[in-house]
Amino acid sequence: MDCLFCKIINREIPADIVHEDDEILAFNDIDPKAPTHMLVIPKKHIATLNDIEEGDLSLVGRLQYAAARLARDQGFADDGYRVVMNCNEDGGQTVYHIHMHLMGGRRFTWPAG
Ligand code: 5GP
Ligand code: ZN
């Protein structure tokens, strides 16, 4: 499958991996928008948030749980952080394999741009 993140999962493309378990991979974003900017992804290929099915609900929960644990491990859980999932063109999605941006280490503004 011609998917960048599936290639990272399969080790066809290198990445700075920070967490891996049977269902989830997390790695540093190549173009960080914060002092810490990781992408937390399911190993299962799901193209967009619109493609999540009922059978994926626990996986999506695990994604969020992994992000929160990584935030704690990075030391910014209490100060706060930003989690973002972009969907399709208007949402700013550029890689069509769902991913949670976990950003921390600075103060974020709201609303997002
Ligand atoms: P999106 O715009 O789809 O929400 O986010 C895609 C993210 O993937 C961007 O933040 C971009 O910097 C990151 N990205 C794109 N290509 C690569 C890559 O080859 N390696 C890594 N580690 N991140 C990538
Ligand atoms: Zn994929």
PDB file of N, CA, C and O in Angstrom, residues 20-100:
ATOM      1  N   GLU A  20       6.111   1.960  20.834  1.00  0.00           N
ATOM      2  CA  GLU A  20       5.488   0.956  19.969  1.00  0.00           C
ATOM      3  C   GLU A  20       4.858  -0.113  20.834  1.00  0.00           C
ATOM      4  O   GLU A  20       5.446  -0.577  21.817  1.00  0.00           O
ATOM      5  N   ASP A  21       3.641  -0.499  20.481  1.00  0.00           N
ATOM      6  CA  ASP A  21       3.053  -1.701  21.072  1.00  0.00           C
ATOM      7  C   ASP A  21       2.344  -2.458  19.955  1.00  0.00           C
ATOM      8  O   ASP A  21       2.552  -2.154  18.771  1.00  0.00           O
ATOM      9  N   ASP A  22       1.534  -3.426  20.317  1.00  0.00           N
ATOM     10  CA  ASP A  22       0.956  -4.273  19.267  1.00  0.00           C
ATOM     11  C   ASP A  22       0.022  -3.511  18.338  1.00  0.00           C
ATOM     12  O   ASP A  22      -0.146  -3.891  17.177  1.00  0.00           O
ATOM     13  N   GLU A  23      -0.556  -2.420  18.798  1.00  0.00           N
ATOM     14  CA  GLU A  23      -1.557  -1.720  17.978  1.00  0.00           C
ATOM     15  C   GLU A  23      -1.181  -0.295  17.590  1.00  0.00           C
ATOM     16  O   GLU A  23      -1.827   0.291  16.722  1.00  0.00           O
ATOM     17  N   ILE A  24      -0.160   0.253  18.268  1.00  0.00           N
ATOM     18  CA  ILE A  24       0.113   1.687  18.125  1.00  0.00           C
ATOM     19  C   ILE A  24       1.599   1.962  17.931  1.00  0.00           C
ATOM     20  O   ILE A  24       2.458   1.272  18.488  1.00  0.00           O
ATOM     21  N   LEU A  25       1.872   2.999  17.130  1.00  0.00           N
ATOM     22  CA  LEU A  25       3.244   3.476  16.962  1.00  0.00           C
ATOM     23  C   LEU A  25       3.244   4.992  17.191  1.00  0.00           C
ATOM     24  O   LEU A  25       2.296   5.681  16.792  1.00  0.00           O
ATOM     25  N   ALA A  26       4.294   5.489  17.837  1.00  0.00           N
ATOM     26  CA  ALA A  26       4.443   6.944  18.000  1.00  0.00           C
ATOM     27  C   ALA A  26       5.862   7.319  17.605  1.00  0.00           C
ATOM     28  O   ALA A  26       6.820   6.612  17.932  1.00  0.00           O
ATOM     29  N   PHE A  27       5.973   8.427  16.878  1.00  0.00           N
ATOM     30  CA  PHE A  27       7.293   8.874  16.408  1.00  0.00           C
ATOM     31  C   PHE A  27       7.289  10.394  16.302  1.00  0.00           C
ATOM     32  O   PHE A  27       6.237  11.034  16.228  1.00  0.00           O
ATOM     33  N   ASN A  28       8.506  10.946  16.307  1.00  0.00           N
ATOM     34  CA  ASN A  28       8.616  12.403  16.244  1.00  0.00           C
ATOM     35  C   ASN A  28       8.246  12.902  14.848  1.00  0.00           C
ATOM     36  O   ASN A  28       8.648  12.315  13.833  1.00  0.00           O
ATOM     37  N   ASP A  29       7.496  14.010  14.821  1.00  0.00           N
ATOM     38  CA  ASP A  29       7.137  14.636  13.545  1.00  0.00           C
ATOM     39  C   ASP A  29       8.409  15.190  12.894  1.00  0.00           C
ATOM     40  O   ASP A  29       9.274  15.758  13.563  1.00  0.00           O
ATOM     41  N   ILE A  30       8.510  15.021  11.577  1.00  0.00           N
ATOM     42  CA  ILE A  30       9.697  15.443  10.845  1.00  0.00           C
ATOM     43  C   ILE A  30       9.802  16.974  10.783  1.00  0.00           C
ATOM     44  O   ILE A  30      10.889  17.521  10.573  1.00  0.00           O
ATOM     45  N   ASP A  31       8.688  17.659  10.977  1.00  0.00           N
ATOM     46  CA  ASP A  31       8.647  19.130  10.878  1.00  0.00           C
ATOM     47  C   ASP A  31       7.921  19.673  12.112  1.00  0.00           C
ATOM     48  O   ASP A  31       6.758  20.097  12.036  1.00  0.00           O
ATOM     49  N   PRO A  32       8.585  19.625  13.272  1.00  0.00           N
ATOM     50  CA  PRO A  32       7.891  19.901  14.541  1.00  0.00           C
ATOM     51  C   PRO A  32       7.367  21.331  14.654  1.00  0.00           C
ATOM     52  O   PRO A  32       8.039  22.278  14.263  1.00  0.00           O
ATOM     53  N   LYS A  33       6.151  21.444  15.207  1.00  0.00           N
ATOM     54  CA  LYS A  33       5.516  22.747  15.427  1.00  0.00           C
ATOM     55  C   LYS A  33       5.542  23.135  16.909  1.00  0.00           C
ATOM     56  O   LYS A  33       4.891  24.093  17.302  1.00  0.00           O
ATOM     57  N   ALA A  34       6.284  22.385  17.692  1.00  0.00           N
ATOM     58  CA  ALA A  34       6.405  22.640  19.132  1.00  0.00           C
ATOM     59  C   ALA A  34       7.688  21.942  19.594  1.00  0.00           C
ATOM     60  O   ALA A  34       8.214  21.079  18.875  1.00  0.00           O
ATOM     61  N   PRO A  35       8.201  22.301  20.777  1.00  0.00           N
ATOM     62  CA  PRO A  35       9.416  21.641  21.264  1.00  0.00           C
ATOM     63  C   PRO A  35       9.302  20.109  21.248  1.00  0.00           C
ATOM     64  O   PRO A  35      10.271  19.419  20.933  1.00  0.00           O
ATOM     65  N   THR A  36       8.132  19.594  21.608  1.00  0.00           N
ATOM     66  CA  THR A  36       7.853  18.170  21.403  1.00  0.00           C
ATOM     67  C   THR A  36       6.661  18.062  20.469  1.00  0.00           C
ATOM     68  O   THR A  36       5.620  18.682  20.705  1.00  0.00           O
ATOM     69  N   HIS A  37       6.817  17.346  19.390  1.00  0.00           N
ATOM     70  CA  HIS A  37       5.719  17.141  18.432  1.00  0.00           C
ATOM     71  C   HIS A  37       5.828  15.710  17.926  1.00  0.00           C
ATOM     72  O   HIS A  37       6.696  15.386  17.126  1.00  0.00           O
ATOM     73  N   MET A  38       4.933  14.881  18.442  1.00  0.00           N
ATOM     74  CA  MET A  38       4.919  13.464  18.063  1.00  0.00           C
ATOM     75  C   MET A  38       3.642  13.159  17.310  1.00  0.00           C
ATOM     76  O   MET A  38       2.629  13.855  17.471  1.00  0.00           O
ATOM     77  N   LEU A  39       3.692  12.098  16.533  1.00  0.00           N
ATOM     78  CA  LEU A  39       2.510  11.578  15.861  1.00  0.00           C
ATOM     79  C   LEU A  39       2.217  10.208  16.440  1.00  0.00           C
ATOM     80  O   LEU A  39       3.115   9.361  16.523  1.00  0.00           O
ATOM     81  N   VAL A  40       0.990  10.027  16.889  1.00  0.00           N
ATOM     82  CA  VAL A  40       0.569   8.747  17.465  1.00  0.00           C
ATOM     83  C   VAL A  40      -0.406   8.127  16.479  1.00  0.00           C
ATOM     84  O   VAL A  40      -1.438   8.746  16.152  1.00  0.00           O
ATOM     85  N   ILE A  41      -0.071   6.942  15.986  1.00  0.00           N
ATOM     86  CA  ILE A  41      -0.874   6.356  14.905  1.00  0.00           C
ATOM     87  C   ILE A  41      -1.254   4.904  15.219  1.00  0.00           C
ATOM     88  O   ILE A  41      -0.512   4.200  15.912  1.00  0.00           O
ATOM     89  N   PRO A  42      -2.385   4.466  14.679  1.00  0.00           N
ATOM     90  CA  PRO A  42      -2.699   3.037  14.782  1.00  0.00           C
ATOM     91  C   PRO A  42      -1.892   2.272  13.738  1.00  0.00           C
ATOM     92  O   PRO A  42      -1.621   2.798  12.654  1.00  0.00           O
ATOM     93  N   LYS A  43      -1.518   1.044  14.041  1.00  0.00           N
ATOM     94  CA  LYS A  43      -0.843   0.231  13.028  1.00  0.00           C
ATOM     95  C   LYS A  43      -1.815  -0.174  11.918  1.00  0.00           C
ATOM     96  O   LYS A  43      -1.407  -0.411  10.794  1.00  0.00           O
ATOM     97  N   LYS A  44      -3.091  -0.216  12.261  1.00  0.00           N
ATOM     98  CA  LYS A  44      -4.111  -0.491  11.244  1.00  0.00           C
ATOM     99  C   LYS A  44      -4.263   0.722  10.338  1.00  0.00           C
ATOM    100  O   LYS A  44      -4.376   1.852  10.825  1.00  0.00           O
ATOM    101  N   HIS A  45      -4.264   0.501   9.046  1.00  0.00           N
ATOM    102  CA  HIS A  45      -4.448   1.621   8.122  1.00  0.00           C
ATOM    103  C   HIS A  45      -5.910   2.056   8.122  1.00  0.00           C
ATOM    104  O   HIS A  45      -6.790   1.319   7.695  1.00  0.00           O
ATOM    105  N   ILE A  46      -6.144   3.276   8.594  1.00  0.00           N
ATOM    106  CA  ILE A  46      -7.460   3.929   8.513  1.00  0.00           C
ATOM    107  C   ILE A  46      -7.182   5.286   7.883  1.00  0.00           C
ATOM    108  O   ILE A  46      -6.367   6.053   8.402  1.00  0.00           O
ATOM    109  N   ALA A  47      -7.798   5.581   6.762  1.00  0.00           N
ATOM    110  CA  ALA A  47      -7.397   6.759   5.980  1.00  0.00           C
ATOM    111  C   ALA A  47      -7.744   8.079   6.663  1.00  0.00           C
ATOM    112  O   ALA A  47      -6.915   8.991   6.725  1.00  0.00           O
ATOM    113  N   THR A  48      -8.971   8.198   7.140  1.00  0.00           N
ATOM    114  CA  THR A  48      -9.395   9.462   7.760  1.00  0.00           C
ATOM    115  C   THR A  48     -10.278   9.156   8.969  1.00  0.00           C
ATOM    116  O   THR A  48     -10.755   8.033   9.144  1.00  0.00           O
ATOM    117  N   LEU A  49     -10.548  10.190   9.744  1.00  0.00           N
ATOM    118  CA  LEU A  49     -11.461  10.030  10.886  1.00  0.00           C
ATOM    119  C   LEU A  49     -12.825   9.527  10.417  1.00  0.00           C
ATOM    120  O   LEU A  49     -13.523   8.820  11.150  1.00  0.00           O
ATOM    121  N   ASN A  50     -13.201   9.868   9.181  1.00  0.00           N
ATOM    122  CA  ASN A  50     -14.497   9.443   8.653  1.00  0.00           C
ATOM    123  C   ASN A  50     -14.563   7.935   8.415  1.00  0.00           C
ATOM    124  O   ASN A  50     -15.652   7.388   8.224  1.00  0.00           O
ATOM    125  N   ASP A  51     -13.422   7.293   8.380  1.00  0.00           N
ATOM    126  CA  ASP A  51     -13.367   5.860   8.074  1.00  0.00           C
ATOM    127  C   ASP A  51     -13.297   4.983   9.320  1.00  0.00           C
ATOM    128  O   ASP A  51     -13.204   3.761   9.210  1.00  0.00           O
ATOM    129  N   ILE A  52     -13.327   5.605  10.500  1.00  0.00           N
ATOM    130  CA  ILE A  52     -13.338   4.820  11.735  1.00  0.00           C
ATOM    131  C   ILE A  52     -14.666   4.072  11.831  1.00  0.00           C
ATOM    132  O   ILE A  52     -15.734   4.660  11.607  1.00  0.00           O
ATOM    133  N   GLU A  53     -14.574   2.786  12.151  1.00  0.00           N
ATOM    134  CA  GLU A  53     -15.775   1.961  12.284  1.00  0.00           C
ATOM    135  C   GLU A  53     -15.979   1.573  13.742  1.00  0.00           C
ATOM    136  O   GLU A  53     -15.076   1.734  14.566  1.00  0.00           O
ATOM    137  N   GLU A  54     -17.140   1.020  14.020  1.00  0.00           N
ATOM    138  CA  GLU A  54     -17.455   0.680  15.403  1.00  0.00           C
ATOM    139  C   GLU A  54     -16.425  -0.274  16.009  1.00  0.00           C
ATOM    140  O   GLU A  54     -16.090  -0.172  17.186  1.00  0.00           O
ATOM    141  N   GLY A  55     -15.891  -1.147  15.185  1.00  0.00           N
ATOM    142  CA  GLY A  55     -14.882  -2.095  15.656  1.00  0.00           C
ATOM    143  C   GLY A  55     -13.555  -1.446  16.006  1.00  0.00           C
ATOM    144  O   GLY A  55     -12.682  -2.096  16.588  1.00  0.00           O
ATOM    145  N   ASP A  56     -13.387  -0.180  15.643  1.00  0.00           N
ATOM    146  CA  ASP A  56     -12.131   0.535  15.910  1.00  0.00           C
ATOM    147  C   ASP A  56     -12.189   1.368  17.189  1.00  0.00           C
ATOM    148  O   ASP A  56     -11.213   2.044  17.525  1.00  0.00           O
ATOM    149  N   LEU A  57     -13.320   1.336  17.896  1.00  0.00           N
ATOM    150  CA  LEU A  57     -13.493   2.287  19.002  1.00  0.00           C
ATOM    151  C   LEU A  57     -12.466   2.093  20.107  1.00  0.00           C
ATOM    152  O   LEU A  57     -11.927   3.066  20.648  1.00  0.00           O
ATOM    153  N   SER A  58     -12.136   0.851  20.435  1.00  0.00           N
ATOM    154  CA  SER A  58     -11.142   0.652  21.493  1.00  0.00           C
ATOM    155  C   SER A  58      -9.767   1.081  21.006  1.00  0.00           C
ATOM    156  O   SER A  58      -8.964   1.607  21.776  1.00  0.00           O
ATOM    157  N   LEU A  59      -9.511   0.900  19.721  1.00  0.00           N
ATOM    158  CA  LEU A  59      -8.224   1.326  19.153  1.00  0.00           C
ATOM    159  C   LEU A  59      -8.071   2.841  19.264  1.00  0.00           C
ATOM    160  O   LEU A  59      -7.008   3.351  19.628  1.00  0.00           O
ATOM    161  N   VAL A  60      -9.138   3.568  18.970  1.00  0.00           N
ATOM    162  CA  VAL A  60      -9.083   5.033  19.054  1.00  0.00           C
ATOM    163  C   VAL A  60      -8.873   5.457  20.512  1.00  0.00           C
ATOM    164  O   VAL A  60      -8.126   6.402  20.791  1.00  0.00           O
ATOM    165  N   GLY A  61      -9.500   4.743  21.430  1.00  0.00           N
ATOM    166  CA  GLY A  61      -9.275   5.026  22.849  1.00  0.00           C
ATOM    167  C   GLY A  61      -7.820   4.775  23.243  1.00  0.00           C
ATOM    168  O   GLY A  61      -7.229   5.548  23.998  1.00  0.00           O
ATOM    169  N   ARG A  62      -7.260   3.731  22.717  1.00  0.00           N
ATOM    170  CA  ARG A  62      -5.852   3.420  23.009  1.00  0.00           C
ATOM    171  C   ARG A  62      -4.919   4.487  22.455  1.00  0.00           C
ATOM    172  O   ARG A  62      -3.886   4.809  23.046  1.00  0.00           O
ATOM    173  N   LEU A  63      -5.311   5.044  21.316  1.00  0.00           N
ATOM    174  CA  LEU A  63      -4.527   6.121  20.702  1.00  0.00           C
ATOM    175  C   LEU A  63      -4.464   7.323  21.658  1.00  0.00           C
ATOM    176  O   LEU A  63      -3.406   7.881  21.930  1.00  0.00           O
ATOM    177  N   GLN A  64      -5.631   7.690  22.166  1.00  0.00           N
ATOM    178  CA  GLN A  64      -5.705   8.830  23.084  1.00  0.00           C
ATOM    179  C   GLN A  64      -4.959   8.538  24.386  1.00  0.00           C
ATOM    180  O   GLN A  64      -4.254   9.403  24.923  1.00  0.00           O
ATOM    181  N   TYR A  65      -5.113   7.309  24.863  1.00  0.00           N
ATOM    182  CA  TYR A  65      -4.443   6.917  26.106  1.00  0.00           C
ATOM    183  C   TYR A  65      -2.921   6.936  25.924  1.00  0.00           C
ATOM    184  O   TYR A  65      -2.194   7.428  26.808  1.00  0.00           O
ATOM    185  N   ALA A  66      -2.450   6.453  24.769  1.00  0.00           N
ATOM    186  CA  ALA A  66      -1.001   6.462  24.491  1.00  0.00           C
ATOM    187  C   ALA A  66      -0.484   7.899  24.456  1.00  0.00           C
ATOM    188  O   ALA A  66       0.596   8.197  24.987  1.00  0.00           O
ATOM    189  N   ALA A  67      -1.263   8.805  23.850  1.00  0.00           N
ATOM    190  CA  ALA A  67      -0.835  10.210  23.777  1.00  0.00           C
ATOM    191  C   ALA A  67      -0.719  10.803  25.179  1.00  0.00           C
ATOM    192  O   ALA A  67       0.255  11.492  25.502  1.00  0.00           O
ATOM    193  N   ALA A  68      -1.692  10.520  26.023  1.00  0.00           N
ATOM    194  CA  ALA A  68      -1.661  11.058  27.389  1.00  0.00           C
ATOM    195  C   ALA A  68      -0.473  10.493  28.173  1.00  0.00           C
ATOM    196  O   ALA A  68       0.182  11.209  28.937  1.00  0.00           O
ATOM    197  N   ARG A  69      -0.184   9.240  27.984  1.00  0.00           N
ATOM    198  CA  ARG A  69       0.967   8.642  28.675  1.00  0.00           C
ATOM    199  C   ARG A  69       2.286   9.221  28.170  1.00  0.00           C
ATOM    200  O   ARG A  69       3.209   9.464  28.953  1.00  0.00           O
ATOM    201  N   LEU A  70       2.364   9.457  26.863  1.00  0.00           N
ATOM    202  CA  LEU A  70       3.571  10.070  26.306  1.00  0.00           C
ATOM    203  C   LEU A  70       3.742  11.483  26.849  1.00  0.00           C
ATOM    204  O   LEU A  70       4.860  11.906  27.161  1.00  0.00           O
ATOM    205  N   ALA A  71       2.634  12.211  26.974  1.00  0.00           N
ATOM    206  CA  ALA A  71       2.699  13.563  27.540  1.00  0.00           C
ATOM    207  C   ALA A  71       3.237  13.509  28.967  1.00  0.00           C
ATOM    208  O   ALA A  71       4.065  14.333  29.369  1.00  0.00           O
ATOM    209  N   ARG A  72       2.782  12.536  29.726  1.00  0.00           N
ATOM    210  CA  ARG A  72       3.279  12.369  31.097  1.00  0.00           C
ATOM    211  C   ARG A  72       4.768  12.021  31.081  1.00  0.00           C
ATOM    212  O   ARG A  72       5.565  12.608  31.818  1.00  0.00           O
ATOM    213  N   ASP A  73       5.150  11.084  30.213  1.00  0.00           N
ATOM    214  CA  ASP A  73       6.562  10.677  30.124  1.00  0.00           C
ATOM    215  C   ASP A  73       7.459  11.848  29.725  1.00  0.00           C
ATOM    216  O   ASP A  73       8.606  11.946  30.165  1.00  0.00           O
ATOM    217  N   GLN A  74       6.931  12.725  28.870  1.00  0.00           N
ATOM    218  CA  GLN A  74       7.705  13.873  28.403  1.00  0.00           C
ATOM    219  C   GLN A  74       7.769  14.979  29.455  1.00  0.00           C
ATOM    220  O   GLN A  74       8.537  15.926  29.317  1.00  0.00           O
ATOM    221  N   GLY A  75       6.904  14.883  30.467  1.00  0.00           N
ATOM    222  CA  GLY A  75       6.966  15.831  31.574  1.00  0.00           C
ATOM    223  C   GLY A  75       6.090  17.056  31.424  1.00  0.00           C
ATOM    224  O   GLY A  75       6.179  17.977  32.236  1.00  0.00           O
ATOM    225  N   PHE A  76       5.238  17.108  30.388  1.00  0.00           N
ATOM    226  CA  PHE A  76       4.395  18.304  30.224  1.00  0.00           C
ATOM    227  C   PHE A  76       2.904  18.025  30.435  1.00  0.00           C
ATOM    228  O   PHE A  76       2.064  18.870  30.110  1.00  0.00           O
ATOM    229  N   ALA A  77       2.589  16.861  30.995  1.00  0.00           N
ATOM    230  CA  ALA A  77       1.170  16.526  31.185  1.00  0.00           C
ATOM    231  C   ALA A  77       0.476  17.547  32.083  1.00  0.00           C
ATOM    232  O   ALA A  77      -0.641  17.992  31.795  1.00  0.00           O
ATOM    233  N   ASP A  78       1.124  17.939  33.172  1.00  0.00           N
ATOM    234  CA  ASP A  78       0.473  18.859  34.110  1.00  0.00           C
ATOM    235  C   ASP A  78       0.438  20.285  33.576  1.00  0.00           C
ATOM    236  O   ASP A  78      -0.552  21.002  33.769  1.00  0.00           O
ATOM    237  N   ASP A  79       1.499  20.722  32.896  1.00  0.00           N
ATOM    238  CA  ASP A  79       1.485  22.065  32.313  1.00  0.00           C
ATOM    239  C   ASP A  79       0.438  22.160  31.211  1.00  0.00           C
ATOM    240  O   ASP A  79      -0.198  23.202  31.031  1.00  0.00           O
ATOM    241  N   GLY A  80       0.288  21.085  30.459  1.00  0.00           N
ATOM    242  CA  GLY A  80      -0.700  21.051  29.384  1.00  0.00           C
ATOM    243  C   GLY A  80      -0.068  20.821  28.028  1.00  0.00           C
ATOM    244  O   GLY A  80       1.151  20.957  27.859  1.00  0.00           O
ATOM    245  N   TYR A  81      -0.907  20.497  27.105  1.00  0.00           N
ATOM    246  CA  TYR A  81      -0.428  20.161  25.757  1.00  0.00           C
ATOM    247  C   TYR A  81      -1.588  20.221  24.791  1.00  0.00           C
ATOM    248  O   TYR A  81      -2.735  20.447  25.185  1.00  0.00           O
ATOM    249  N   ARG A  82      -1.283  20.048  23.528  1.00  0.00           N
ATOM    250  CA  ARG A  82      -2.308  20.103  22.480  1.00  0.00           C
ATOM    251  C   ARG A  82      -2.329  18.783  21.716  1.00  0.00           C
ATOM    252  O   ARG A  82      -1.265  18.286  21.327  1.00  0.00           O
ATOM    253  N   VAL A  83      -3.521  18.244  21.535  1.00  0.00           N
ATOM    254  CA  VAL A  83      -3.718  17.047  20.714  1.00  0.00           C
ATOM    255  C   VAL A  83      -4.626  17.431  19.556  1.00  0.00           C
ATOM    256  O   VAL A  83      -5.657  18.072  19.768  1.00  0.00           O
ATOM    257  N   VAL A  84      -4.216  17.078  18.345  1.00  0.00           N
ATOM    258  CA  VAL A  84      -4.970  17.480  17.151  1.00  0.00           C
ATOM    259  C   VAL A  84      -5.071  16.303  16.189  1.00  0.00           C
ATOM    260  O   VAL A  84      -4.100  15.575  15.988  1.00  0.00           O
ATOM    261  N   MET A  85      -6.251  16.133  15.614  1.00  0.00           N
ATOM    262  CA  MET A  85      -6.408  15.211  14.491  1.00  0.00           C
ATOM    263  C   MET A  85      -7.062  15.973  13.353  1.00  0.00           C
ATOM    264  O   MET A  85      -8.176  16.494  13.508  1.00  0.00           O
ATOM    265  N   ASN A  86      -6.382  16.074  12.251  1.00  0.00           N
ATOM    266  CA  ASN A  86      -6.905  16.798  11.095  1.00  0.00           C
ATOM    267  C   ASN A  86      -7.633  15.829  10.174  1.00  0.00           C
ATOM    268  O   ASN A  86      -7.179  14.697   9.975  1.00  0.00           O
ATOM    269  N   CYS A  87      -8.751  16.280   9.632  1.00  0.00           N
ATOM    270  CA  CYS A  87      -9.540  15.417   8.733  1.00  0.00           C
ATOM    271  C   CYS A  87      -9.777  16.089   7.391  1.00  0.00           C
ATOM    272  O   CYS A  87     -10.371  17.171   7.330  1.00  0.00           O
ATOM    273  N   ASN A  88      -9.297  15.419   6.362  1.00  0.00           N
ATOM    274  CA  ASN A  88      -9.525  15.836   4.974  1.00  0.00           C
ATOM    275  C   ASN A  88      -8.977  17.245   4.698  1.00  0.00           C
ATOM    276  O   ASN A  88      -8.267  17.836   5.525  1.00  0.00           O
ATOM    277  N   GLU A  89      -9.307  17.756   3.531  1.00  0.00           N
ATOM    278  CA  GLU A  89      -8.634  18.955   3.020  1.00  0.00           C
ATOM    279  C   GLU A  89      -8.860  20.180   3.901  1.00  0.00           C
ATOM    280  O   GLU A  89      -7.897  20.861   4.283  1.00  0.00           O
ATOM    281  N   ASP A  90     -10.102  20.462   4.244  1.00  0.00           N
ATOM    282  CA  ASP A  90     -10.362  21.655   5.053  1.00  0.00           C
ATOM    283  C   ASP A  90      -9.755  21.529   6.441  1.00  0.00           C
ATOM    284  O   ASP A  90      -9.431  22.542   7.080  1.00  0.00           O
ATOM    285  N   GLY A  91      -9.607  20.313   6.922  1.00  0.00           N
ATOM    286  CA  GLY A  91      -8.993  20.101   8.234  1.00  0.00           C
ATOM    287  C   GLY A  91      -7.484  20.170   8.203  1.00  0.00           C
ATOM    288  O   GLY A  91      -6.838  20.143   9.258  1.00  0.00           O
ATOM    289  N   GLY A  92      -6.909  20.217   7.006  1.00  0.00           N
ATOM    290  CA  GLY A  92      -5.453  20.312   6.897  1.00  0.00           C
ATOM    291  C   GLY A  92      -4.744  18.974   6.888  1.00  0.00           C
ATOM    292  O   GLY A  92      -3.533  18.910   7.126  1.00  0.00           O
ATOM    293  N   GLN A  93      -5.481  17.882   6.597  1.00  0.00           N
ATOM    294  CA  GLN A  93      -4.841  16.565   6.584  1.00  0.00           C
ATOM    295  C   GLN A  93      -3.985  16.418   5.326  1.00  0.00           C
ATOM    296  O   GLN A  93      -4.439  16.719   4.215  1.00  0.00           O
ATOM    297  N   THR A  94      -2.758  15.985   5.506  1.00  0.00           N
ATOM    298  CA  THR A  94      -1.860  15.785   4.358  1.00  0.00           C
ATOM    299  C   THR A  94      -1.432  14.330   4.210  1.00  0.00           C
ATOM    300  O   THR A  94      -1.048  13.918   3.125  1.00  0.00           O
ATOM    301  N   VAL A  95      -1.462  13.565   5.300  1.00  0.00           N
ATOM    302  CA  VAL A  95      -1.140  12.137   5.239  1.00  0.00           C
ATOM    303  C   VAL A  95      -2.412  11.366   5.569  1.00  0.00           C
ATOM    304  O   VAL A  95      -2.988  11.547   6.655  1.00  0.00           O
ATOM    305  N   TYR A  96      -2.825  10.511   4.630  1.00  0.00           N
ATOM    306  CA  TYR A  96      -4.125   9.846   4.773  1.00  0.00           C
ATOM    307  C   TYR A  96      -4.006   8.477   5.448  1.00  0.00           C
ATOM    308  O   TYR A  96      -4.352   7.438   4.878  1.00  0.00           O
ATOM    309  N   HIS A  97      -3.522   8.552   6.670  1.00  0.00           N
ATOM    310  CA  HIS A  97      -3.501   7.434   7.639  1.00  0.00           C
ATOM    311  C   HIS A  97      -3.673   8.156   8.966  1.00  0.00           C
ATOM    312  O   HIS A  97      -2.824   8.987   9.319  1.00  0.00           O
ATOM    313  N   ILE A  98      -4.777   7.901   9.666  1.00  0.00           N
ATOM    314  CA  ILE A  98      -5.100   8.757  10.812  1.00  0.00           C
ATOM    315  C   ILE A  98      -3.933   8.843  11.802  1.00  0.00           C
ATOM    316  O   ILE A  98      -3.211   7.869  12.028  1.00  0.00           O
ATOM    317  N   HIS A  99      -3.791  10.013  12.367  1.00  0.00           N
ATOM    318  CA  HIS A  99      -2.694  10.255  13.305  1.00  0.00           C
ATOM    319  C   HIS A  99      -3.108  11.349  14.275  1.00  0.00           C
ATOM    320  O   HIS A  99      -3.794  12.304  13.911  1.00  0.00           O
ATOM    321  N   MET A 100      -2.665  11.193  15.487  1.00  0.00           N
ATOM    322  CA  MET A 100      -2.903  12.178  16.525  1.00  0.00           C
ATOM    323  C   MET A 100      -1.612  12.973  16.698  1.00  0.00           C
ATOM    324  O   MET A 100      -0.563  12.398  16.974  1.00  0.00           O
TER     325      MET A 100
END
